Coordinates of C-alpha atoms in Angstrom, one line a residue:
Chain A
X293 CA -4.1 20.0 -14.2
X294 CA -7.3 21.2 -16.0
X295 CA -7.0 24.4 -14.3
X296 CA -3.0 24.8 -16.4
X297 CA -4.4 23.6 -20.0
X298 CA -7.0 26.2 -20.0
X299 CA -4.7 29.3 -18.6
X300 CA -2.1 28.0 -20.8
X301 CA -2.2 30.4 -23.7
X302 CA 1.1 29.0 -25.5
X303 CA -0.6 25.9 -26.0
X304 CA 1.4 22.7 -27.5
X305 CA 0.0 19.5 -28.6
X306 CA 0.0 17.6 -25.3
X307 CA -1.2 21.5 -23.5
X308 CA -3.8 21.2 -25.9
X309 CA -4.9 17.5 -25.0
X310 CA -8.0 16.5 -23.6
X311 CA -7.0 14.4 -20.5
X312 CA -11.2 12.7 -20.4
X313 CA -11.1 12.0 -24.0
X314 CA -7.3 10.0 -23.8
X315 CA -8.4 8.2 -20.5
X316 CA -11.4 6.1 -20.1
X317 CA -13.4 6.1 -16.5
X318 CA -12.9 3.8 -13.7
X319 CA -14.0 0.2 -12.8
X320 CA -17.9 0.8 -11.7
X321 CA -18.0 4.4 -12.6
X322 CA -21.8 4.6 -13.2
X323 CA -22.3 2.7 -9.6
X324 CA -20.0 5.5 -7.7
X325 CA -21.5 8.2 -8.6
X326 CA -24.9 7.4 -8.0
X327 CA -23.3 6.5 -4.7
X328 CA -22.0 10.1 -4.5
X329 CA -25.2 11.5 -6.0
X330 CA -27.3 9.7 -3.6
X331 CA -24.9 10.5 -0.3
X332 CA -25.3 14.3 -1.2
X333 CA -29.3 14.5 -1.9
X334 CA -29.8 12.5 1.5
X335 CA -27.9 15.0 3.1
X336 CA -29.0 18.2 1.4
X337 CA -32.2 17.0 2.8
X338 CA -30.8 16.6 6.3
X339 CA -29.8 19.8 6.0
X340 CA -25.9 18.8 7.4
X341 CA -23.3 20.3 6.0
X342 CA -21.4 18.4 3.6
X343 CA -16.9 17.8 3.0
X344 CA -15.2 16.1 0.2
X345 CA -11.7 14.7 1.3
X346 CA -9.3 13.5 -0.9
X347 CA -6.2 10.9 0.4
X348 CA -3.4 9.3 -0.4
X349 CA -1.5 9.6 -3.5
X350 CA -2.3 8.8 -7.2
X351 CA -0.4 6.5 -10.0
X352 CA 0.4 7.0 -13.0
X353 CA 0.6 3.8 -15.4
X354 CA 3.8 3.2 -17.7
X355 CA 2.3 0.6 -19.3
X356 CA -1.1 -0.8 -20.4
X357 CA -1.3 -3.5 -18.6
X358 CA 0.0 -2.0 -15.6
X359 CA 3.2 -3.4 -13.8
X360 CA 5.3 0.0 -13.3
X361 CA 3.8 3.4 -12.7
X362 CA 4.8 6.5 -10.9
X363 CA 3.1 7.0 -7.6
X364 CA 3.4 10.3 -5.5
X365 CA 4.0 9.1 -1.9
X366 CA 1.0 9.1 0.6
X367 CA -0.2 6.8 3.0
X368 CA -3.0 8.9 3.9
X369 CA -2.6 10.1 7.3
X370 CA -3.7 13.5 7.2
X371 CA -7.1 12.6 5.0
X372 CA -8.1 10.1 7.3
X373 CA -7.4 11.7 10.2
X374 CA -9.0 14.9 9.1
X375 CA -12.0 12.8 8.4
X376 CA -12.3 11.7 11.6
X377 CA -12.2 15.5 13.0
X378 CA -14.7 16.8 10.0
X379 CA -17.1 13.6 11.5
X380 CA -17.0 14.6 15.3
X381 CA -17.9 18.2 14.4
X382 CA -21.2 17.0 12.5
X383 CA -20.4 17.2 8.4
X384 CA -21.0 14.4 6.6
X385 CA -18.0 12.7 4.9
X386 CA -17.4 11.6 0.9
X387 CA -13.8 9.6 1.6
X388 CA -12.1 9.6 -1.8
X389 CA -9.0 7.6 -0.9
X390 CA -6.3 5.4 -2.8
X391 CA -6.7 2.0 -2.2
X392 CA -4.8 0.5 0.6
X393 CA -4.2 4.2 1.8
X394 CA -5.3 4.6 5.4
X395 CA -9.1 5.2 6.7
X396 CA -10.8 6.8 9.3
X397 CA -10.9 4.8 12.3
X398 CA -9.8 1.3 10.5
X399 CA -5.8 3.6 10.8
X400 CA -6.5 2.6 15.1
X401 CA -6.1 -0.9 14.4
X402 CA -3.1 -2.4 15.0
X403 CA -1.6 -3.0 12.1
X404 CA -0.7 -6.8 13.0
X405 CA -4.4 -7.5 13.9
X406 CA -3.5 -11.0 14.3
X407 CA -1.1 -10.5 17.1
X408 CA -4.3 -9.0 19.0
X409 CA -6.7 -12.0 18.7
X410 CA -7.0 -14.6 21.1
X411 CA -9.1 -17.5 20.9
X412 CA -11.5 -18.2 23.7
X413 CA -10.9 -21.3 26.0
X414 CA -14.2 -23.1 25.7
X415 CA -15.2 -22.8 22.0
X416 CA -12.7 -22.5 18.6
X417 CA -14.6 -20.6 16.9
X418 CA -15.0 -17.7 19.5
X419 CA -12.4 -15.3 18.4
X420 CA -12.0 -12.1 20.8
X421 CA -9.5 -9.1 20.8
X422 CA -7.1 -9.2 23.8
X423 CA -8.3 -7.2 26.6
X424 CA -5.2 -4.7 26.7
X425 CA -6.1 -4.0 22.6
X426 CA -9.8 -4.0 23.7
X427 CA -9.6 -1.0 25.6
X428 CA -8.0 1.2 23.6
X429 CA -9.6 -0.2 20.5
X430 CA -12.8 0.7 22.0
X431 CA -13.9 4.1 21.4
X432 CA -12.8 3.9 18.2
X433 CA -14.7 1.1 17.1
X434 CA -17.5 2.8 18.9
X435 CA -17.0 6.0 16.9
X436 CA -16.9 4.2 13.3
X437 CA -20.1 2.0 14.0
X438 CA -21.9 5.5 15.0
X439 CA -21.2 7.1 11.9
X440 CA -21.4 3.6 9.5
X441 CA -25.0 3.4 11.1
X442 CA -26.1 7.4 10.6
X443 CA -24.9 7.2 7.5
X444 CA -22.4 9.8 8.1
X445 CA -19.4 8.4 5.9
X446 CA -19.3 7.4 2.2
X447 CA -16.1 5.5 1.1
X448 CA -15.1 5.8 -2.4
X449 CA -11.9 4.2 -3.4
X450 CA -9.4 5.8 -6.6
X451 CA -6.0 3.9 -7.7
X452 CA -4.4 5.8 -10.8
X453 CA -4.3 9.3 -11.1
X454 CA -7.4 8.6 -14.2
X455 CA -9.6 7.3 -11.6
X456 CA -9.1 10.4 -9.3
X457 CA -10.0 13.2 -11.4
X458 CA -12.7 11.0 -13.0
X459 CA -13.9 10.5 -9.8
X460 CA -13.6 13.8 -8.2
X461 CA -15.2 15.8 -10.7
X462 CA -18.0 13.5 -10.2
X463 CA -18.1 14.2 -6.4
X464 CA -17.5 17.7 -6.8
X465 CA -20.6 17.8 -9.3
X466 CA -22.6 15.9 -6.3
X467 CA -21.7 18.1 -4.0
X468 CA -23.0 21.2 -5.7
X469 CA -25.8 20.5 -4.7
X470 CA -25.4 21.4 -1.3
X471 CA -24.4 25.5 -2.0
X472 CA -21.7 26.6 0.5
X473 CA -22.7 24.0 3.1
X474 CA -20.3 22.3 0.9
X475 CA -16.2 22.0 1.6
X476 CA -13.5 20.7 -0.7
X477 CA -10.5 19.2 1.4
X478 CA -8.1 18.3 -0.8
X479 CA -5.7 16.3 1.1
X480 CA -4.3 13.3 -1.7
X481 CA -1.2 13.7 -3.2
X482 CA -1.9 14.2 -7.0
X483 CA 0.9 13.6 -10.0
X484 CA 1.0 16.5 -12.1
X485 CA 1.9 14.9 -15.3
X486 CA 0.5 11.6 -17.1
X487 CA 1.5 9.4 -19.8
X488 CA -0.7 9.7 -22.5
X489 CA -2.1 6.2 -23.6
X490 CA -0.9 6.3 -27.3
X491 CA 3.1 6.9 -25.8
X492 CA 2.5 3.5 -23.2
X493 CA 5.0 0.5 -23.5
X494 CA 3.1 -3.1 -23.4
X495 CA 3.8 -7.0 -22.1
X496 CA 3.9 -9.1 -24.4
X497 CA 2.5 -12.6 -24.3
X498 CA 5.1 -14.5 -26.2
X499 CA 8.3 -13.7 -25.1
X500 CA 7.5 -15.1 -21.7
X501 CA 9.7 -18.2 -21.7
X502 CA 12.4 -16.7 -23.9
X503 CA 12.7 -14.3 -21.1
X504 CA 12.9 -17.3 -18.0
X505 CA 15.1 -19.1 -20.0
X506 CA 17.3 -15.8 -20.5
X507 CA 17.1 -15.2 -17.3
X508 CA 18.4 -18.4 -15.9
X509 CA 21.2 -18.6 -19.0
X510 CA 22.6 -14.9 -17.4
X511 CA 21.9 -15.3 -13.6
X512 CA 22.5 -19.2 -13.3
X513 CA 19.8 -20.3 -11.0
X514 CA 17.8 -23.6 -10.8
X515 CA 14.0 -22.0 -12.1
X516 CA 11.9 -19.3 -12.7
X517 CA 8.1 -19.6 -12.5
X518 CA 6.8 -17.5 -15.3
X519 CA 3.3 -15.8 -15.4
X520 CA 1.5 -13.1 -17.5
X521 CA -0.2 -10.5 -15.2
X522 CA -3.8 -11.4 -16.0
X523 CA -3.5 -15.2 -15.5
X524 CA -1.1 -15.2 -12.5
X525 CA -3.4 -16.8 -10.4
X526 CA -4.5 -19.5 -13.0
X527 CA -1.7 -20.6 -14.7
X528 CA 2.4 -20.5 -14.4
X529 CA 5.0 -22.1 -16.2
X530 CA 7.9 -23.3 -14.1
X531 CA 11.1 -23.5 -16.6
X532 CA 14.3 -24.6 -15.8
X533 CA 17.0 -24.7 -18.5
X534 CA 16.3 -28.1 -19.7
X535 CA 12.7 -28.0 -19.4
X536 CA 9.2 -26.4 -19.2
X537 CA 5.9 -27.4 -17.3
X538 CA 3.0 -25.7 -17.1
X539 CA 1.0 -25.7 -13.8
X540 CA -2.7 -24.7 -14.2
X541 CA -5.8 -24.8 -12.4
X542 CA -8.8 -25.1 -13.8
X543 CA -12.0 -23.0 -13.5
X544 CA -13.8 -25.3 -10.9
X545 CA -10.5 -25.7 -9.0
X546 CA -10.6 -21.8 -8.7
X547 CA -14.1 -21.6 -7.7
X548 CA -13.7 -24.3 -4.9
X549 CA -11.4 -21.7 -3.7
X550 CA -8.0 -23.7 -4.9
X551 CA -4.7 -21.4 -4.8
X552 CA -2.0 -22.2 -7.4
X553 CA 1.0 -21.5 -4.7
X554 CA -0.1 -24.7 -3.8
X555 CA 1.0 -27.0 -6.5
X556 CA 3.8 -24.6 -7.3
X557 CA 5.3 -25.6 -3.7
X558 CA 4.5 -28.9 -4.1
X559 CA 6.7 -29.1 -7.1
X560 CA 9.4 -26.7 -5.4
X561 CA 9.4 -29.1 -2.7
X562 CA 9.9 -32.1 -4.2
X563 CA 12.2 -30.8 -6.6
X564 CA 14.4 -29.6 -3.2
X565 CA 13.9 -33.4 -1.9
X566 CA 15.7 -35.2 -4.8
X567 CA 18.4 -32.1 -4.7
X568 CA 19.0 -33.4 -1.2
X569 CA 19.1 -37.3 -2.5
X570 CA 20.8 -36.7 -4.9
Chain B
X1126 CA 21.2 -6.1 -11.5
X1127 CA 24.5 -7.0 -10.0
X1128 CA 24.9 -10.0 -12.4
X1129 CA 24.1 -7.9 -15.0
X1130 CA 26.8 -5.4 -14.2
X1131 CA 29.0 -8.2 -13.5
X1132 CA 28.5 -9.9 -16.8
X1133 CA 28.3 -6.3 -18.7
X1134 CA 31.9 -6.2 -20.7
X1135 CA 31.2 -3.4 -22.7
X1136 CA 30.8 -1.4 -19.5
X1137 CA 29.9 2.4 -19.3
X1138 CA 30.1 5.0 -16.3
X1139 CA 26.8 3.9 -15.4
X1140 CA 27.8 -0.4 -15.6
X1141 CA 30.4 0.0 -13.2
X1142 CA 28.7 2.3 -10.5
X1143 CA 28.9 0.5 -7.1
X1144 CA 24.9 0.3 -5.9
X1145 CA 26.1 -0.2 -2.2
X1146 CA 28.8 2.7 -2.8
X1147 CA 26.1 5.1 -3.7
X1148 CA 23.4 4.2 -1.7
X1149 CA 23.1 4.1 2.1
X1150 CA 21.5 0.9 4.1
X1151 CA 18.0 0.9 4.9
X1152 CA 16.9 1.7 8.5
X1153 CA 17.6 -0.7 11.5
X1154 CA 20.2 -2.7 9.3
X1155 CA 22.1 -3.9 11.9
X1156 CA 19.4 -5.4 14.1
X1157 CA 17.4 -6.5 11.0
X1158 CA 20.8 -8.4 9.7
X1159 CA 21.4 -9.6 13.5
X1160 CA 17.3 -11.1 13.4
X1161 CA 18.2 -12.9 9.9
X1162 CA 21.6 -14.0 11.2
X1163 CA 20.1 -15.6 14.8
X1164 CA 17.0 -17.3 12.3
X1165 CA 19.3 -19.1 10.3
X1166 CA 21.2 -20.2 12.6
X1167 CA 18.9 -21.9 14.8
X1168 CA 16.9 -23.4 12.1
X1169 CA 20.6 -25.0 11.2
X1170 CA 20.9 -26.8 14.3
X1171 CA 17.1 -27.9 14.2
X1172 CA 18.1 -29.1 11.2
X1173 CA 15.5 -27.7 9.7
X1174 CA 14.7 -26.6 5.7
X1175 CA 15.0 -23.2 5.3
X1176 CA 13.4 -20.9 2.0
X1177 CA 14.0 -16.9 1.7
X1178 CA 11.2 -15.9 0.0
X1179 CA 10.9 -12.4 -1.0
X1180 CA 7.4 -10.6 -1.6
X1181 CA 6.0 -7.3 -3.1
X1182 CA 7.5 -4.8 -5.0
X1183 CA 10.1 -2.4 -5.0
X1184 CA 10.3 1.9 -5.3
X1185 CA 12.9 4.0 -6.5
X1186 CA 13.2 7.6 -5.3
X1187 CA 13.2 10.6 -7.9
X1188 CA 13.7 12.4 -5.2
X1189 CA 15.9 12.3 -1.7
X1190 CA 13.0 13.0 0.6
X1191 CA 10.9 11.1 -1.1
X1192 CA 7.7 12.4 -2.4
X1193 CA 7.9 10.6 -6.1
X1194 CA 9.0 7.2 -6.9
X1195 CA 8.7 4.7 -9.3
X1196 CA 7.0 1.6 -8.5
X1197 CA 6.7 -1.9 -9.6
X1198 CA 3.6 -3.0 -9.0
X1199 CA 2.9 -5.9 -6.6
X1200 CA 0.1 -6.5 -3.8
X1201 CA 2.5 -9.6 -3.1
X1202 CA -0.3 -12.5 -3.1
X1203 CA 2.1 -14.8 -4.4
X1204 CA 4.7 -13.9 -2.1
X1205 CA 2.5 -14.5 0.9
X1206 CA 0.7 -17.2 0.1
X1207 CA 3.5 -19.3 -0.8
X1208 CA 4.7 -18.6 2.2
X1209 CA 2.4 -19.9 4.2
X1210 CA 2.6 -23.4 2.0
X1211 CA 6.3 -24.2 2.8
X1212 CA 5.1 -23.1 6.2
X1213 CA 3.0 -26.2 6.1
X1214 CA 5.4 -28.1 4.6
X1215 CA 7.9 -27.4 7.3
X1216 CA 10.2 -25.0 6.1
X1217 CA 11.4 -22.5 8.0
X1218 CA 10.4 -18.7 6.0
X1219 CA 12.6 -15.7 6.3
X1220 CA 9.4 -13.7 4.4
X1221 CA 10.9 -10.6 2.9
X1222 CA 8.6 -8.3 2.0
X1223 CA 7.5 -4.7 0.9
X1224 CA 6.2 -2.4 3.6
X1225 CA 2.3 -2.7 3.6
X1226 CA 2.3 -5.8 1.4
X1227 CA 0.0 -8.8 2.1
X1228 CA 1.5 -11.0 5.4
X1229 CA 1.2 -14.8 5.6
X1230 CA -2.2 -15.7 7.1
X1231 CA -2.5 -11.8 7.8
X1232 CA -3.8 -11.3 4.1
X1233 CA -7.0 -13.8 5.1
X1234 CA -8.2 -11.3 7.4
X1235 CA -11.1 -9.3 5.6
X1236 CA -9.5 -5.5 5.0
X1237 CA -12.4 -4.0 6.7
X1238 CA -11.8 -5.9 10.3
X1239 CA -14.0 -2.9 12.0
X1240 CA -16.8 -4.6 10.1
X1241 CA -16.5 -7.7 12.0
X1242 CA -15.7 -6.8 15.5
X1243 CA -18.8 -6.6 17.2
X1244 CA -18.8 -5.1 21.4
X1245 CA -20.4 -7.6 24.0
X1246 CA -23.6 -6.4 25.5
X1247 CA -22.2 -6.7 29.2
X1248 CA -18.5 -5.4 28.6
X1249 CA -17.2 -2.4 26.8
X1250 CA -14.0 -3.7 26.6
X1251 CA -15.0 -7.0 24.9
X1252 CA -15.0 -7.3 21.7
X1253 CA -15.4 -9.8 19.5
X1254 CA -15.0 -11.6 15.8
X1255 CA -18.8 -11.9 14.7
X1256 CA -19.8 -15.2 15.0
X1257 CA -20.0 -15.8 10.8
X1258 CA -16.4 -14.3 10.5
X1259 CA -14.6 -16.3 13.3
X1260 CA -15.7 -19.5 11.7
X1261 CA -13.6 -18.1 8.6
X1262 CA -10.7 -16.6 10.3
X1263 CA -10.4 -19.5 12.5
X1264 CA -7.9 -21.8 10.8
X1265 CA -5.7 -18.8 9.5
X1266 CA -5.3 -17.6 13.4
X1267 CA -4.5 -21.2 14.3
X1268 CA -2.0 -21.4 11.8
X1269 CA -0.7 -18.1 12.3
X1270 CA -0.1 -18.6 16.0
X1271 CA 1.4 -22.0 15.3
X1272 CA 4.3 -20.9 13.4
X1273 CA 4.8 -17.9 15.5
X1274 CA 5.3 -19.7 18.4
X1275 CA 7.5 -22.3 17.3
X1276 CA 9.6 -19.5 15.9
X1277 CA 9.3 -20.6 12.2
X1278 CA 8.6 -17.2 10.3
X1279 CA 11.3 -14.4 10.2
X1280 CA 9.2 -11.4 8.8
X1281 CA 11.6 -8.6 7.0
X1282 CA 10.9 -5.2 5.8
X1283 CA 11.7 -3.3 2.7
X1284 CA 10.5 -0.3 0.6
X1285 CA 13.1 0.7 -1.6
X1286 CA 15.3 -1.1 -4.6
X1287 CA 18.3 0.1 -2.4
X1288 CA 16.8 -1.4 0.9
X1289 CA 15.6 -4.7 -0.8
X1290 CA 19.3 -5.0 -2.5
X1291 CA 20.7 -4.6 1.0
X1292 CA 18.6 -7.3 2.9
X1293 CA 18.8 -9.4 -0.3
X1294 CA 22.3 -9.8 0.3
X1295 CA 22.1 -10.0 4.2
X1296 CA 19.5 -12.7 4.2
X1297 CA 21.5 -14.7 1.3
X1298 CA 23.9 -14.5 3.7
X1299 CA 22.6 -15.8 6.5
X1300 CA 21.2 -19.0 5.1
X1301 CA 24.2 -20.1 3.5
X1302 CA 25.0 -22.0 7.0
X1303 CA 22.1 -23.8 5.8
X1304 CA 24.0 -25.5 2.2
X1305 CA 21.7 -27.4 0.3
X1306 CA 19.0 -26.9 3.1
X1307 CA 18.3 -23.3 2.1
X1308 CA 16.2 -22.3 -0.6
X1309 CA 15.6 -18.7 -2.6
X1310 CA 12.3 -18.3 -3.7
X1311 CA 12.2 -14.5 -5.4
X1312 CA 8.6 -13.4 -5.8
X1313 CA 9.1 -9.9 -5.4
X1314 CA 8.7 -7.2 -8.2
X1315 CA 12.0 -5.8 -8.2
X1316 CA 12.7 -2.6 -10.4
X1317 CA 15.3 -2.8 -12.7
X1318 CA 16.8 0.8 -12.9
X1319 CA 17.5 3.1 -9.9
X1320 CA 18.5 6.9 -9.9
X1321 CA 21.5 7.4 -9.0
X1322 CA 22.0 9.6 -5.9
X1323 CA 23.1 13.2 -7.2
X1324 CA 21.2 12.9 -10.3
X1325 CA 18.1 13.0 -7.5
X1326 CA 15.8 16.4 -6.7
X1327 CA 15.5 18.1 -3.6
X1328 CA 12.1 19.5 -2.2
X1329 CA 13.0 23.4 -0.7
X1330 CA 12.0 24.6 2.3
X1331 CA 11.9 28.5 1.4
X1332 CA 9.1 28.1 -1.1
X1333 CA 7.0 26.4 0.5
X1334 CA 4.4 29.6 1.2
X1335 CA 5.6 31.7 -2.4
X1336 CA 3.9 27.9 -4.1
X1337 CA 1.0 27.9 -1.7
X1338 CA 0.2 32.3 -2.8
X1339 CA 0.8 31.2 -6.0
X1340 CA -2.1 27.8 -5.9
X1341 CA -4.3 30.1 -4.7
X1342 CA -4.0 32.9 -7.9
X1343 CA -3.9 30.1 -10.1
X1344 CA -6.8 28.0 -9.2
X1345 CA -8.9 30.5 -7.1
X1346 CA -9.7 28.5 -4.2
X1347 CA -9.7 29.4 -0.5
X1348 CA -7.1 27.9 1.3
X1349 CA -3.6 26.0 1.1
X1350 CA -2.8 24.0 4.3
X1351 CA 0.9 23.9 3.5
X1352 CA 3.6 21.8 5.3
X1353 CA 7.0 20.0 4.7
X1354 CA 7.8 16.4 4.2
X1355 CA 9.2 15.8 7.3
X1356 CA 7.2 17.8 9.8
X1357 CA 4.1 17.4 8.4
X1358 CA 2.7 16.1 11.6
X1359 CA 3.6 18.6 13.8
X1360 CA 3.6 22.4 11.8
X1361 CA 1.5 23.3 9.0
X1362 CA 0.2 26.8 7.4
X1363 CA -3.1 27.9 6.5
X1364 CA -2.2 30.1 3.8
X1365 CA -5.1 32.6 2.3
X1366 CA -4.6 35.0 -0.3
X1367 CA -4.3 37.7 2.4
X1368 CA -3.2 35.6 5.5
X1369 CA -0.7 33.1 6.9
X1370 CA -0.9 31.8 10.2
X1371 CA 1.2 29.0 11.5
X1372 CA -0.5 26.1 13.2
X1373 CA 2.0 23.9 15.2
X1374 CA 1.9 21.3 17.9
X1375 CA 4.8 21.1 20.7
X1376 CA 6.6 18.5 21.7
X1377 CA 4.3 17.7 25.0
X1378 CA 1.4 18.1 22.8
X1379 CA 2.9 15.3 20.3
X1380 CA 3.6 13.0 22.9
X1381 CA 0.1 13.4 24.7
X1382 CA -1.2 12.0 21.4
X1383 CA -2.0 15.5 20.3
X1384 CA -2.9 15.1 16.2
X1385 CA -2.2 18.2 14.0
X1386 CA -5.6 17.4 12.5
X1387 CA -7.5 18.8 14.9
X1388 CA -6.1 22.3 14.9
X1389 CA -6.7 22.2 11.5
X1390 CA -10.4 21.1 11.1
X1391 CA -11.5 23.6 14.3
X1392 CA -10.0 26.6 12.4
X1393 CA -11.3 24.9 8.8
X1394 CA -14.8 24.8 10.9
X1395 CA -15.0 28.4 12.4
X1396 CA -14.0 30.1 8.9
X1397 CA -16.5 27.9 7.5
X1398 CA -19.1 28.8 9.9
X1399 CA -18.1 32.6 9.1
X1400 CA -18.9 31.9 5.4
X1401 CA -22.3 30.7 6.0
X1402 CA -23.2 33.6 8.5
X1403 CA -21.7 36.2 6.3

C-alpha cells in the first residue's frame, strides 16, 4: 500500500493520505518492538540467519468501536506451516500472525483438545492426553519445546490491517540489522484498501433500549438482552416489552472471577418456569 | 431479516428477493439437519428442557470463492458461556456456533495448551497437564465430559449469514416438538445485509502469474509464491522476475501427509544460501 501512494503520480486526496498519521499504533506497541529489536540483536549475535513471516489475514474496522469490519480470509496455514520448515532448517523465526490464526506446532493439536484428555484413575487432578493422541502429539510437542527453549521463535500477534503494517515495519526495521542473513516471507493476507477514521460510523450509547424495544415491537419475541460493546461483560439490560431490568455485576464480583451469563440464566430460567406454570 | 422483508410493504427488487432462492445450503445440510432433528427428539421423550442458543458471528462473501468478506465481529463468549449455565441447569443445548468460535468448557482451556503439556520422564508417549494447570482445568473437563456423555450438548457449525439462516431455520424446526419446553436464546452477531449472488466477484485463474510479474516491478522484491484459492495446498509458483517454476505435490504425496510447505522452504533455503555465497 505504501509502495502505490508513492508511485502514484496522479495523486488524489485519499492517494495523497498518510496511512501512520490517520491510524494510531497497536495495543503495547513500544513492548513489541523491543521484543522484535531484542529477538534480532540476540541473533545477529548468534550469527543465525534470521525470517520474518507474516499469517493470516487482516481487518479492516467499519466502525470505531469495532463490531463490523472487512477481513481477507486466512486461517493461516501456509505461515505456520512454513514456520515450522524455516525452524527445522536452523533460521530463527519472528511469527507475525492474526490472532486466533493458526501457529506453528499449536495447528497439531486436535482442535477438540478436550475430547483428548482423560483423567487418571487414582488422582482428579492428574490430567493426561490419551495414549493414541499421545503418540502422534509427540514429536510435535517435542519440536515446539526445543525451539521455545533456544529461543528460536518470537510470536507477535496483529488484528486489523493498522496493527499489521505498524507492526511490520517495526520488524522489518529489526531485522535490518541482520544484512542479507535476513528473509521477508510474506505469507498473511493483507486488505488493500482502509477506511479512513474521519469516514467511520459509531454506536451509540443511548439508543440501546429504543432499539430492544424496536426489535421486539417488529420480530415479536419474549426479550432481548441488550449490551454496549465495552461493558458486555459487566452490565446487560434484559427488556421485554413491558419492562426493563438491568443485571450488573459489580467490580469485586468481577474480580472474584463472577460471569454475568450467570444471573442472566438465572433470570431466563425462571422466567421459562412460570411460562410453564402459567 | 426475513421478518423484515415480511413486514416490508413498500417492497423493492431487493425486499422481495428469496434468501434461500438465491443462496445454496451450507455443507453437510442433510446430516447436520438429521443430528438437530434426532436431538430434539430424544430430549422430547426425556422430557427434558431444551434452549437453541446461537453463538459468534456471521460473514458475508464479496466474493464466490471467498477470499473477502464482511464480518461481524464476535469471539462468542457469551454464546458459550451461557451455554454451559443452562447446561447446569439441565437444559438440553443445541449450541450453534461460528466455525472457530469459543466451545462450552472448551473456551477454559488456556489457548497456548503446548504450554502446559509437559512429557513424563519414563514414557515418550505420556504426556501430561502440568500439575498447576490440571488443578484449573479440572472441573471444566468434568463438566465437559458429563454432558457429553449423557448426550446433552448438540454442537452446530456455521460461517456464513447464508449457512447460519439455513441451520437457524433447521434447528427452529426441530425443537418445535418440544412446545413450550424449547427455548431460543440468539447470541450470535448476525449481519444484517448479504450480497446477493451475481452481484458477487470472481478470482481468475489466467492471471494469476501476469499479477505475480507485475508485484515484483511494482515493489521490487524477490519472489512471489503464487497459488489459487482452491489448490493452494497442493500447487504453487515461485515466480521471479526472470523465472517460473511450478512446485506441486501429487496425489500419493498428499495423502502420505506430504505438506506443500516443505518444497517451498527447501527451494526458499538453497536460493537463499546462493545469495549469501554470491
Amino acid at each position: 500500500m505504501a509502495n502505490t501512494n508513492t508511485t502514484n503520480t496522479n495523486s488524489t486526496d485519499t492517494d495523497d493520505f498518510n496511512f501512520f498519521h490517520d491510524l494510531s499504533p497497536p495495543d503495547s506497541y513500544e513492548t513489541k518492538k523491543d521484543k522484535l529489536n531484542q529477538f534480532a540483536n540476540t541473533h545477529v549475535l548468534l550469527k543465525n540467519r534470521i525470517v520474518l513471516v507474516t499469517s493470516g489475514g487482516t481487518t479492516v474496522p467499519l466502525e470505531s468501536r469495532t463490531v463490523r469490519f472487512i477481513d481477507n480470509f486466512s486461517i493461516g496455514t501456509r505461515g505456520a506451516t512454513s514456520a515450522e520448515y524455516f525452524l527445522k532448517q536452523g533460521y530463527a523465526v519472528i511469527f507475525l500472525h492474526r490472532q486466533r490464526s493458526l501457529l506453528p506446532f499449536y495447528q497439531r493439536v486436535e482442535k477438540n483438545i478436550l475430547d483428548i484428555l482423560i483423567f487418571s484413575d487414582e488422582d482428579e487432578n492428574d490430567i493426561k492426553v490419551s495414549r493414541t493422541h499421545a503418540k502422534k502429539l509427540a514429536p510435535f510437542l517435542k519440536d515446539y519445546q526445543t525451539f521455545k527453549d533456544t529461543g528460536m521463535l518470537c510470536m507477535v500477534e496483529f488484528t486489523t490491517l493498522s496493527d499489521y503494517l505498524y507492526l511490520l515495519r517495526a520488524a522489518c526495521e529489526a531485522i535490518s540489522v541482520c544484512g542479507n542473513k535476513g528473509m521477508i516471507y510474506l505469507a498473511a493476507a493483507v486488505s488493500d484498501f482502509y477506511i479512513p477514521k474521519g469516514l467511520m460510523l459509531e454506536t451509540n450509547h443511548e439508543i440501546l433500549i429504543e432499539k430492544a424495544k424496536k426489535a421486539l415491537a417488529t420480530y415479536n419475541h419474549q426479550m432481548v438482552i441488550a449490551n454496549l460493546l465495552d461493558t458486555r461483560k459487566k452490565e446487560v439490560y434484559i427488556v421485554t416489552k413491558e419492562t426493563e431490568e438491568r443485571v450488573q455485576l459489580t467490580e469485586e464480583e468481577l474480580a472474584a472471577g463472577r460471569e454475568i451469563e450467570q444471573p442472566i440464566i438465572d433470570k431466563l430460567v425462571a422466567y421459562h418456569t412460570d411460562l410453564l406454570l402459567s
